[in-house]
Amino acid sequence: MSHTLEDLMQLEQTEITDIRTKAPGPSGALPLTDQMLRNSPSGDLFGLSQNVGMGWEPDKLNGKQVLLLSTQGGIKDSEGEPIALGYHTGHWEVDMLMKEAAQVISQSAGVPFAAYVSDPCDGRSQGTTGMFDSFPYRNDASQVYRRLIRSLPTRKAVIGIATCDKGLPAMMMALASMHDLPTVIIPGGVTLPPAIGEDAGKVQTIGARYSNDELSLKEAAELGCRACATPGGGCQFLGTAASSQVVGEALGMSIPHAALAPSGQEIWKEMSRQSAKAAVQMINENMTTKDIITNKSIHNAMVVHAAFGGSTNLLLHLPAIAYAAGCDLPDVEDWHEVNLKTPRIVSVLPNGPDYHPTIRAYLAGGVPEVMLHLRELGLLHLDVLTVTGKTLGENLEWWENSSRREEMKKRLKEADGIAANDVIMAPPQAKERGLKPTVTFPVGNIAPQGSIIKSTSIDPTMIDADGIYYHKNKIKVFTSERKAIQAIRNGKIEKGDIMAVTGCGPMATGMEETYQLTSALKHLSYGKYVTLLTDARFSGVSTGACIGHIGPEGLAGGPIGKLRDGDVVEVYIDTENLSGHLHFLGTEEHPASPEEGSVILAERTQNKDIFPADQLPDDTRLWAALQKVSGGIWRGSVYDVDRIIEVLEAGEKALAENDNKNHPAYEQKLQ
């Protein structure tokens, strides 16, 4: 049925024409003083007028102001039913956390403020042009968070409420940069797995499995419907969202046993209330962010990340947090050393060996339980301060003897029949079960700047008795993720193949996440026999022999962008010593040593099909250029303002000199 403009604009209800043009305004008076009127900025005074205009009682205006920053997305009615959807479950319920925290601030005679910068979902944007904005969004959001904090000059503390892959790292970066303010992170928790069905990681492969006749249409539809079993929280696996929550708590930015709480449940709300109390206490005790985030706490976060077997994306995010905090940035050698010394002791999705969802890791004791084991190994700095006002050592002493710890483990046994020490293990038990360190950094003539593989994610049956994964074969080269996933769906990838997917780094795609590929390989019957090399990055739930972050990227002239179909490539990963290499070894007709391969690659031209992706936004092109000048992905893809200004000034000077040389007066002078 068509409508005219008159139909759409017709005033059908008499009430909507009863328009007021004046209002009495709030009753009472602002708590002003002679000193305030003579010396306060006009913004402070007008802010009070706006506060009562929004309904705050005038006699409660003098409390200390606390800003609640959130990634909230979507709109719910008074019953909690959706009016407008958010992008993902991770930000759908965090408004509930904000309300709990705000009430505590009010009860403490404070004045809570709330602001929002929502976040995208990597799962929703997989395989789409939306992925071009994923990683760059983190820097943008962090910048807006910082601007919002500074735009409330009267705030005394900031609480960040965030959950998922980009929103939480962005929030931690922003809060870490507030050196002289008290700040606290409230993690948004996790969603529950379906009683019968698949987790949100595996369910993202229904297209690939259906295309390979490994799933029926009915099965795909039903599994997809059930995967997000509860409406709020990050995904049920230890991907980037869960890893970020773990790292936030390990940094001391969250209260103990905050990460991975079940979204929407009472214990999750209680965590928010206790976090708000911690923020109030920090104000009263003059504790600030620079007291919490130090080189020692950064090290602790790296150790806990390794013990959990966290997402490789945190190797991009934690250096950025350290940069914001003014701390030393961990480099490849630091990560390598930490992962060599730290045993992986948590058995969760996607690493295994038993694929427990994150709610079980929470009930098994979460971050503090893992830290107890790490404490016994002497791997943690116990003297660092946390948002509780206590040291990490004091927090762990409390946890070790707390009734909460025992109640959580008891509930895990009652609800799922799982013993806590089957999820979070003592190091000897973990070693006996075959749990190995997390991340390896292969180099070689294909990756002269390095690369990353989550070596814990390689199928154990593909690793020999000495802990070596070895694969040598001719390579199949793809110059986009889209072409690679088409090859998988069309049956052009076979058991034993090595795939190179290039043209997917920061300059080409914003360093897109290629979970479409890695998840398909994980859940296809032949996938464990396939090796993937790429200059892109991976989702935290990715598994398999998938090697990413290869540098330099193909579009920047990196060797990975010079490989050709049929080239022989050797992949060697030592999962015990966390070392390895990626070598081009010529062709079957003309074999070459690694050294000879380097020379051949240097003489080759870049693959002609590698270029910035179609529809790559200018915003992302600018991000890629700025982070490249600032040190690139190995420095966290940050914006190093001093370095950027230095390069711009040098460029302006060079351009000016070039313009002068082309000026007629310059030519005349030369004559």
XYZ file of C-alpha atoms in Angstrom:
671
model
C 0.000 0.000 0.000
C 1.395 3.402 -0.975
C 1.146 6.450 1.260
C 1.087 10.099 0.382
C 3.086 12.618 2.353
C -0.215 13.889 3.811
C -1.020 10.368 5.035
C 2.344 10.101 6.785
C 2.149 13.519 8.405
C -1.524 13.452 9.381
C -2.146 14.469 13.015
C -4.315 11.531 14.075
C -4.242 12.087 17.840
C -5.340 15.343 19.374
C -2.814 14.890 22.193
C 0.184 15.437 19.953
C -1.023 18.914 19.091
C -1.137 19.891 22.762
C 2.356 21.338 22.619
C 3.855 23.190 25.587
C 6.066 26.192 24.980
C 7.139 26.820 28.572
C 7.925 24.757 31.696
C 8.398 25.720 35.344
C 11.865 24.159 35.567
C 13.331 22.229 38.485
C 12.442 23.433 41.947
C 15.007 24.421 44.549
C 18.386 26.113 44.106
C 21.870 25.136 42.990
C 24.375 24.659 45.830
C 26.466 27.610 44.706
C 28.921 29.544 46.866
C 30.526 32.939 46.541
C 33.843 31.250 45.790
C 32.319 29.105 43.018
C 30.658 32.056 41.308
C 33.814 34.130 41.423
C 36.344 31.447 40.426
C 34.727 28.411 38.780
C 34.732 28.035 34.987
C 31.360 28.834 33.438
C 31.249 25.243 32.194
C 31.261 23.906 35.748
C 28.406 26.205 36.710
C 26.328 25.504 33.605
C 26.945 21.789 34.113
C 25.060 22.025 37.397
C 22.111 23.625 35.590
C 22.058 20.760 33.110
C 22.309 18.167 35.874
C 19.149 19.399 37.591
C 17.527 19.842 34.198
C 17.955 16.103 33.672
C 16.268 15.453 37.009
C 19.100 15.218 39.539
C 18.159 16.681 42.898
C 19.931 20.008 43.601
C 20.948 19.013 47.137
C 22.801 15.964 45.758
C 24.949 17.813 43.230
C 28.083 18.126 45.338
C 28.991 14.441 45.265
C 32.115 13.224 43.469
C 31.376 12.616 39.814
C 32.125 9.200 38.317
C 31.897 8.622 34.566
C 30.543 5.254 33.409
C 31.730 4.544 29.858
C 30.073 1.672 28.052
C 29.912 -0.176 24.756
C 26.117 -0.553 25.077
C 24.294 -1.344 21.843
C 20.649 -1.881 20.922
C 17.420 -0.754 22.566
C 15.228 -2.775 24.966
C 11.754 -2.033 26.292
C 10.903 -1.985 29.995
C 10.551 -5.779 29.956
C 13.941 -6.308 28.345
C 12.525 -7.267 24.952
C 14.320 -5.939 21.852
C 13.033 -2.806 20.165
C 16.211 -2.348 18.117
C 18.969 -4.947 18.016
C 22.599 -4.397 18.924
C 25.452 -5.728 16.801
C 26.175 -8.596 19.188
C 25.302 -10.185 22.507
C 28.444 -8.750 24.076
C 27.017 -5.248 24.302
C 23.313 -6.133 24.552
C 23.165 -6.387 28.369
C 25.967 -4.140 29.611
C 23.400 -1.414 30.380
C 22.387 -3.655 33.296
C 25.943 -3.508 34.616
C 25.912 0.268 34.281
C 22.712 0.527 36.320
C 24.143 -1.619 39.108
C 27.338 0.448 39.219
C 25.458 3.758 39.024
C 23.286 2.853 42.000
C 26.369 2.143 44.088
C 27.885 5.492 43.113
C 24.654 7.266 44.096
C 24.436 5.397 47.399
C 27.997 6.553 48.095
C 26.854 10.176 47.708
C 28.490 10.371 44.291
C 27.085 11.620 40.994
C 27.248 9.014 38.202
C 27.401 10.035 34.544
C 26.970 7.635 31.616
C 28.276 7.779 28.050
C 28.340 5.233 25.259
C 30.541 4.253 22.336
C 29.258 0.977 20.959
C 31.350 -1.582 19.108
C 31.143 -3.864 16.051
C 31.152 -7.664 16.008
C 33.926 -9.539 14.250
C 31.642 -12.551 13.938
C 29.019 -10.468 12.113
C 31.556 -8.890 9.759
C 33.477 -12.082 8.858
C 33.870 -12.370 5.104
C 32.350 -8.928 4.493
C 33.726 -5.468 3.805
C 32.792 -4.666 7.411
C 35.999 -6.468 8.406
C 37.999 -3.637 6.802
C 36.916 -1.463 9.752
C 37.388 -4.013 12.526
C 40.950 -3.496 13.740
C 41.147 0.236 12.868
C 37.938 0.749 14.872
C 39.854 -0.027 18.068
C 42.018 3.086 17.702
C 39.012 5.239 16.772
C 36.940 4.077 19.739
C 39.815 4.565 22.149
C 40.246 8.097 20.858
C 36.549 8.887 21.346
C 36.600 7.374 24.839
C 39.523 9.636 25.743
C 37.724 12.660 24.356
C 34.579 11.807 26.327
C 36.587 11.462 29.531
C 38.291 14.803 29.006
C 34.970 16.405 28.044
C 33.688 15.872 31.592
C 36.354 17.936 33.371
C 34.712 17.488 36.774
C 34.916 13.676 36.838
C 36.891 12.125 39.662
C 37.018 8.544 38.326
C 36.096 6.512 35.249
C 34.556 3.045 35.089
C 34.728 1.255 31.733
C 32.094 -1.385 30.969
C 32.957 -3.442 27.902
C 33.065 -7.009 26.677
C 34.212 -7.878 23.209
C 36.964 -7.967 20.630
C 37.518 -4.273 19.893
C 35.411 -2.433 22.480
C 37.236 -3.860 25.502
C 40.799 -3.371 24.163
C 39.806 0.173 23.131
C 38.414 0.793 26.612
C 41.563 -0.521 28.294
C 43.736 1.653 26.060
C 41.661 4.723 26.910
C 41.638 4.085 30.651
C 45.338 3.192 30.679
C 46.066 6.653 29.277
C 44.271 8.336 32.210
C 47.388 8.195 34.349
C 46.174 10.515 37.104
C 42.584 9.296 37.392
C 41.180 6.284 39.241
C 39.870 3.843 36.619
C 38.223 0.413 36.838
C 37.225 -2.088 34.147
C 33.938 -3.992 34.482
C 34.064 -6.860 31.961
C 30.741 -7.694 30.340
C 30.986 -11.443 30.900
C 30.091 -14.387 28.690
C 27.065 -15.949 27.070
C 26.125 -19.538 27.884
C 26.422 -22.480 25.485
C 23.264 -24.264 24.330
C 22.285 -27.381 26.241
C 22.237 -29.206 22.906
C 24.064 -27.687 19.966
C 27.277 -25.941 19.010
C 29.219 -23.022 20.427
C 29.309 -19.668 18.650
C 32.714 -20.438 17.179
C 31.893 -23.739 15.519
C 28.498 -22.541 14.329
C 30.207 -19.929 12.154
C 31.300 -22.791 9.883
C 27.823 -23.997 8.883
C 28.247 -22.517 5.387
C 31.537 -24.289 4.702
C 30.326 -27.607 6.144
C 27.047 -27.471 4.238
C 28.924 -26.647 1.018
C 31.128 -29.709 1.571
C 28.111 -31.971 2.241
C 29.056 -32.398 5.902
C 25.858 -30.782 7.237
C 22.214 -30.765 6.117
C 20.166 -27.613 5.602
C 17.931 -28.553 8.548
C 20.919 -29.151 10.830
C 22.517 -25.852 9.835
C 19.318 -23.907 10.513
C 18.678 -25.481 13.904
C 22.282 -25.251 15.099
C 22.499 -21.615 14.032
C 19.327 -20.781 15.929
C 20.546 -22.143 19.283
C 24.216 -21.130 19.322
C 23.882 -17.919 21.373
C 21.961 -19.552 24.196
C 21.645 -16.419 26.349
C 21.193 -12.853 25.080
C 24.230 -11.170 26.619
C 27.965 -11.635 27.001
C 30.930 -12.494 24.820
C 31.173 -15.802 22.960
C 31.609 -19.058 24.869
C 35.198 -19.665 23.809
C 38.557 -18.177 24.758
C 38.635 -15.839 21.766
C 39.655 -12.219 21.770
C 36.684 -11.134 23.895
C 37.351 -13.635 26.691
C 41.127 -13.181 26.434
C 40.715 -9.417 26.786
C 38.625 -9.875 29.923
C 41.287 -12.183 31.351
C 44.068 -9.715 30.521
C 42.136 -6.795 32.034
C 41.849 -8.646 35.343
C 45.466 -9.802 35.171
C 46.547 -6.167 34.756
C 44.813 -5.339 38.024
C 42.235 -3.132 36.286
C 39.318 -5.375 37.370
C 38.414 -6.793 40.752
C 39.309 -10.459 41.432
C 37.117 -13.067 39.728
C 35.516 -10.526 37.391
C 36.461 -11.942 33.982
C 34.135 -14.456 32.299
C 31.150 -14.047 34.651
C 27.821 -15.265 33.133
C 26.017 -12.267 31.654
C 22.646 -11.367 33.154
C 23.009 -13.482 36.289
C 23.152 -12.215 39.854
C 26.840 -12.970 40.372
C 27.562 -10.852 37.288
C 25.565 -7.945 38.705
C 27.295 -8.334 42.059
C 30.636 -8.029 40.265
C 29.517 -4.668 38.879
C 28.461 -3.402 42.291
C 31.757 -4.427 43.874
C 33.662 -2.799 41.005
C 31.874 0.498 41.614
C 32.768 0.284 45.308
C 36.397 -0.210 44.281
C 36.241 2.955 42.159
C 34.859 4.968 45.090
C 37.595 3.587 47.334
C 40.263 4.519 44.796
C 38.994 8.118 44.845
C 39.087 8.212 48.632
C 42.580 6.699 48.801
C 44.017 8.821 45.968
C 44.919 5.755 43.911
C 45.217 6.308 40.168
C 45.761 4.293 37.025
C 49.520 4.846 36.986
C 49.644 3.049 40.362
C 48.006 -0.010 38.767
C 49.424 -0.351 35.259
C 53.185 -0.724 35.410
C 55.825 -2.756 33.622
C 55.318 -5.437 36.260
C 51.563 -5.642 35.731
C 52.072 -5.771 31.944
C 54.366 -8.755 32.520
C 51.759 -10.411 34.756
C 49.150 -9.997 32.018
C 51.444 -11.667 29.482
C 52.026 -14.588 31.861
C 48.304 -15.079 32.530
C 47.567 -14.826 28.804
C 50.070 -17.625 28.167
C 48.665 -19.792 30.982
C 45.147 -19.487 29.548
C 46.284 -19.955 25.951
C 44.710 -16.662 24.923
C 43.991 -15.134 21.541
C 46.917 -14.003 19.395
C 45.038 -10.723 18.904
C 46.198 -9.730 22.382
C 49.707 -9.522 20.944
C 48.305 -6.523 19.076
C 46.294 -5.106 21.977
C 48.522 -5.468 25.039
C 51.411 -3.451 23.536
C 48.877 -0.740 22.701
C 47.673 -0.715 26.326
C 51.277 -0.532 27.513
C 51.923 2.375 25.138
C 48.887 4.236 26.474
C 50.049 3.650 30.043
C 53.542 4.938 29.317
C 55.086 1.534 30.004
C 57.682 -0.444 28.063
C 56.189 -2.198 25.053
C 56.614 -5.982 25.029
C 58.356 -7.139 21.874
C 58.549 -10.517 20.159
C 61.409 -11.677 22.360
C 59.471 -10.775 25.504
C 56.450 -12.775 24.336
C 58.685 -15.683 23.362
C 60.392 -15.725 26.754
C 57.093 -15.550 28.659
C 55.539 -18.347 26.632
C 58.611 -20.542 27.069
C 58.487 -20.200 30.854
C 54.718 -20.305 31.364
C 52.815 -23.597 31.197
C 49.366 -23.570 29.657
C 47.069 -24.916 32.364
C 43.533 -24.086 31.183
C 41.528 -26.518 29.058
C 38.835 -24.539 27.235
C 37.444 -23.893 23.786
C 39.053 -23.656 21.282
C 42.350 -25.131 22.522
C 41.288 -28.176 24.479
C 42.212 -30.899 25.051
C 38.703 -30.835 26.575
C 36.560 -28.145 24.981
C 35.016 -26.547 28.035
C 33.087 -23.278 27.530
C 34.311 -20.170 29.324
C 31.591 -20.351 32.001
C 33.319 -23.490 33.286
C 36.649 -21.665 33.455
C 34.880 -19.020 35.552
C 33.376 -21.572 37.938
C 36.710 -23.389 38.159
C 38.133 -20.186 39.651
C 38.922 -18.020 36.646
C 41.890 -15.675 36.686
C 42.683 -15.856 40.431
C 42.726 -19.665 40.361
C 45.162 -19.639 37.450
C 47.256 -17.065 39.266
C 47.524 -19.291 42.344
C 49.332 -21.879 40.217
C 51.511 -19.221 38.611
C 52.347 -17.841 42.049
C 53.706 -21.222 43.089
C 55.949 -21.192 40.018
C 57.283 -17.743 40.889
C 56.132 -16.273 37.588
C 54.141 -13.305 38.912
C 55.009 -9.959 40.443
C 52.924 -10.169 43.617
C 53.728 -6.654 44.825
C 51.749 -4.865 42.102
C 48.713 -2.854 43.215
C 45.219 -3.630 41.941
C 41.938 -1.711 41.915
C 41.008 -3.349 45.229
C 43.635 -1.165 46.890
C 45.486 -4.360 47.786
C 48.467 -5.991 46.150
C 48.043 -8.967 43.872
C 49.638 -11.122 46.558
C 47.026 -10.009 49.095
C 44.217 -10.650 46.613
C 45.465 -14.183 45.994
C 45.744 -14.916 49.719
C 42.097 -13.891 50.057
C 41.043 -16.023 47.108
C 42.939 -19.079 48.309
C 41.007 -19.145 51.575
C 37.680 -17.730 50.419
C 34.331 -19.495 50.639
C 33.561 -18.073 47.186
C 36.307 -20.221 45.669
C 34.863 -23.410 47.112
C 31.287 -22.455 46.238
C 32.218 -21.876 42.584
C 33.912 -25.255 42.260
C 30.998 -26.952 43.997
C 28.529 -25.345 41.601
C 30.553 -26.490 38.585
C 30.374 -30.070 39.817
C 26.643 -29.836 40.550
C 25.666 -28.159 37.293
C 27.897 -29.904 34.750
C 29.490 -32.830 36.582
C 32.936 -31.357 35.929
C 35.753 -31.168 38.471
C 37.420 -27.761 38.623
C 40.893 -29.251 38.265
C 39.876 -30.740 34.917
C 39.423 -27.195 33.591
C 42.184 -25.326 35.444
C 44.980 -27.777 36.142
C 48.080 -27.876 38.269
C 51.122 -27.645 35.950
C 52.155 -31.336 36.362
C 48.606 -32.444 35.516
C 48.502 -30.078 32.521
C 51.783 -31.479 31.230
C 50.503 -35.025 31.650
C 47.366 -34.107 29.681
C 49.517 -32.755 26.852
C 48.874 -29.031 27.297
C 51.707 -27.077 25.707
C 52.792 -23.409 25.612
C 50.672 -21.120 23.514
C 52.375 -19.003 20.884
C 55.298 -19.588 18.517
C 56.970 -16.923 16.366
C 58.283 -18.484 13.136
C 60.705 -16.524 10.960
C 62.334 -17.406 7.647
C 62.692 -16.094 4.123
C 58.894 -15.786 3.798
C 58.573 -13.943 7.139
C 61.761 -11.929 7.730
C 59.973 -9.668 10.249
C 58.321 -12.637 11.942
C 54.924 -14.253 12.213
C 52.622 -15.801 14.801
C 51.067 -19.213 15.222
C 48.973 -20.353 18.143
C 50.853 -23.643 18.337
C 48.423 -25.002 20.942
C 45.756 -24.995 18.243
C 47.516 -27.432 15.924
C 45.769 -30.788 15.932
C 47.838 -32.998 18.286
C 47.803 -35.879 15.794
C 49.811 -33.713 13.386
C 52.682 -33.221 15.858
C 55.410 -35.847 16.213
C 56.829 -37.276 19.416
C 59.412 -34.482 19.606
C 56.746 -31.782 19.424
C 57.489 -30.901 15.791
C 54.911 -29.906 13.197
C 56.423 -30.267 9.725
C 54.810 -29.669 6.368
C 56.505 -29.334 2.983
C 54.580 -29.090 -0.262
C 53.784 -26.971 -3.277
C 51.769 -23.900 -2.353
C 48.435 -22.574 -3.580
C 48.387 -18.775 -3.582
C 45.310 -16.591 -3.082
C 45.317 -12.803 -3.149
C 42.196 -12.303 -1.035
C 40.249 -14.087 1.673
C 37.241 -14.176 -0.648
C 39.154 -16.185 -3.260
C 40.475 -18.549 -0.600
C 37.086 -19.297 0.956
C 35.640 -19.870 -2.516
C 38.368 -22.433 -3.154
C 37.486 -24.246 0.069
C 33.770 -24.224 -0.687
C 34.343 -25.354 -4.273
C 36.506 -28.296 -3.271
C 39.759 -26.884 -4.658
C 41.626 -27.302 -1.368
C 42.655 -30.843 -0.560
C 44.327 -32.836 2.169
C 48.023 -31.926 2.371
C 47.764 -28.484 0.746
C 49.633 -25.380 1.896
C 47.687 -22.172 1.289
C 49.122 -18.659 1.130
C 46.545 -15.891 1.526
C 48.236 -12.560 0.901
C 47.138 -9.005 0.277
C 45.311 -9.007 3.618
C 47.589 -6.896 5.842
C 46.968 -3.405 7.250
C 47.612 -1.546 3.989
C 45.490 -3.929 1.948
C 42.451 -4.653 4.120
C 43.002 -3.052 7.525
C 44.537 -6.390 8.563
C 41.278 -8.281 8.349
C 40.503 -11.254 10.533
C 40.277 -14.457 8.512
C 38.207 -16.657 10.809
C 36.056 -17.701 7.860
C 39.058 -19.655 6.601
C 40.456 -21.006 9.834
C 37.087 -22.111 11.182
C 36.267 -23.890 7.955
C 39.562 -25.768 8.049
C 39.026 -26.666 11.697
C 35.647 -28.244 11.131
C 36.175 -29.872 7.736
C 37.315 -33.487 7.847
C 40.532 -32.815 5.904
C 41.290 -29.437 7.483
C 43.916 -30.583 9.960
C 46.108 -31.631 7.046
C 46.128 -28.105 5.550
C 48.549 -25.305 6.497
C 47.598 -21.655 6.075
C 50.043 -18.747 5.746
C 48.773 -15.151 5.682
C 49.657 -11.532 6.360
C 46.209 -11.116 7.931
C 45.284 -11.902 11.528
C 43.105 -14.571 13.123
C 40.158 -14.725 15.441
C 40.963 -15.822 18.952
C 38.935 -18.970 18.388
C 40.930 -19.957 15.319
C 42.581 -23.341 15.359
C 44.823 -25.397 13.132
C 48.242 -24.866 11.561
C 47.404 -21.251 10.760
C 50.288 -18.784 10.653
C 49.427 -15.087 10.528
C 50.861 -11.590 11.064
C 53.506 -12.458 8.429
C 55.677 -9.427 7.883
C 56.275 -7.478 5.818
C 52.796 -7.756 4.331
C 52.408 -8.578 0.659
C 51.295 -5.111 -0.382
C 54.405 -3.613 1.245
C 56.689 -5.754 -0.907
C 56.924 -8.602 1.597
C 58.100 -12.022 0.366
C 54.670 -13.555 1.011
C 53.383 -11.318 -1.793
C 55.904 -12.806 -4.221
C 55.000 -16.480 -3.839
C 53.533 -18.224 -6.867
C 51.380 -21.290 -7.338
C 53.617 -24.344 -7.355
C 56.432 -22.888 -5.254
C 57.754 -25.338 -2.682
C 57.346 -24.129 0.894
C 58.626 -25.674 4.133
C 56.858 -25.073 7.448
C 58.643 -26.151 10.629
C 57.133 -25.490 14.068
C 58.808 -26.656 17.275
C 55.912 -26.596 19.756
C 58.213 -27.416 22.678
C 60.808 -24.681 22.208
C 58.410 -22.275 20.468
C 60.635 -21.734 17.452
C 60.139 -22.336 13.776
C 60.616 -21.202 10.217
C 58.741 -20.578 6.985
C 60.991 -21.070 3.975
C 60.518 -20.798 0.235
C 62.665 -23.575 -1.279
C 62.356 -22.946 -5.003
C 60.263 -25.256 -7.157
C 60.176 -28.999 -7.753
C 62.108 -28.444 -11.011
C 64.581 -26.001 -9.464
C 65.083 -26.624 -5.713
C 66.756 -23.915 -3.653
C 68.246 -23.560 -0.186
C 66.654 -21.053 2.229
C 69.463 -18.605 1.437
C 69.021 -19.051 -2.313
C 65.276 -18.725 -1.835
C 65.762 -15.341 -0.198
C 67.685 -14.106 -3.246
C 65.050 -15.427 -5.658
C 62.220 -13.772 -3.737
C 64.112 -10.477 -3.539
C 64.461 -10.454 -7.334
C 60.815 -11.283 -7.988
C 58.170 -8.639 -8.498
C 55.106 -8.413 -6.286
C 52.096 -10.479 -7.339
C 50.197 -8.267 -9.808
C 46.862 -9.225 -8.217
C 47.763 -7.716 -4.833
C 46.301 -4.270 -4.298
C 44.179 -2.475 -1.697
C 40.814 -4.186 -1.436
C 37.844 -2.824 -3.296
C 35.754 -0.605 -1.007
C 38.641 -0.140 1.430
C 37.520 2.974 3.339
C 39.660 6.096 3.355
C 39.415 5.948 7.161
C 41.196 2.598 7.103
C 43.791 3.758 4.587
C 44.625 6.632 6.918
C 44.787 4.286 9.933
C 47.129 1.951 8.023
C 49.469 4.795 7.134
C 49.546 6.253 10.645
C 50.147 2.929 12.413
C 52.802 1.977 9.835
C 54.752 5.178 10.573
C 54.312 4.469 14.287
C 55.969 1.052 14.130
C 53.252 -1.188 12.733
C 51.653 -4.272 14.206
C 54.629 -5.297 16.332
C 54.194 -2.058 18.317
C 50.465 -2.583 18.702
C 49.365 -0.522 15.672
C 49.261 2.596 17.847
C 49.429 6.246 16.882
C 52.861 7.515 17.939
C 52.057 11.203 17.622
C 55.651 12.432 17.942
C 56.812 10.040 15.236
C 53.886 10.924 12.954
C 54.572 14.657 13.315
C 58.277 14.056 12.654
C 57.497 12.204 9.423
C 54.944 14.811 8.314
C 57.388 17.641 8.917
C 60.124 15.784 7.025
C 57.695 15.162 4.188
C 56.625 18.799 4.070
C 60.268 19.874 3.983
C 61.063 17.428 1.175
C 58.060 18.586 -0.835
C 59.029 22.219 -0.334
C 62.582 21.526 -1.509
C 61.252 19.691 -4.538
C 58.910 22.598 -5.349
C 61.823 25.019 -5.069
C 63.904 22.928 -7.459
C 61.120 23.084 -10.023
C 60.757 26.854 -9.663
C 62.026 28.914 -12.658
C 64.213 31.004 -10.345
C 66.012 27.829 -9.215
C 66.659 26.827 -12.840
C 67.996 30.313 -13.589
C 70.273 30.155 -10.558
C 71.771 26.867 -11.774
C 72.533 28.445 -15.145
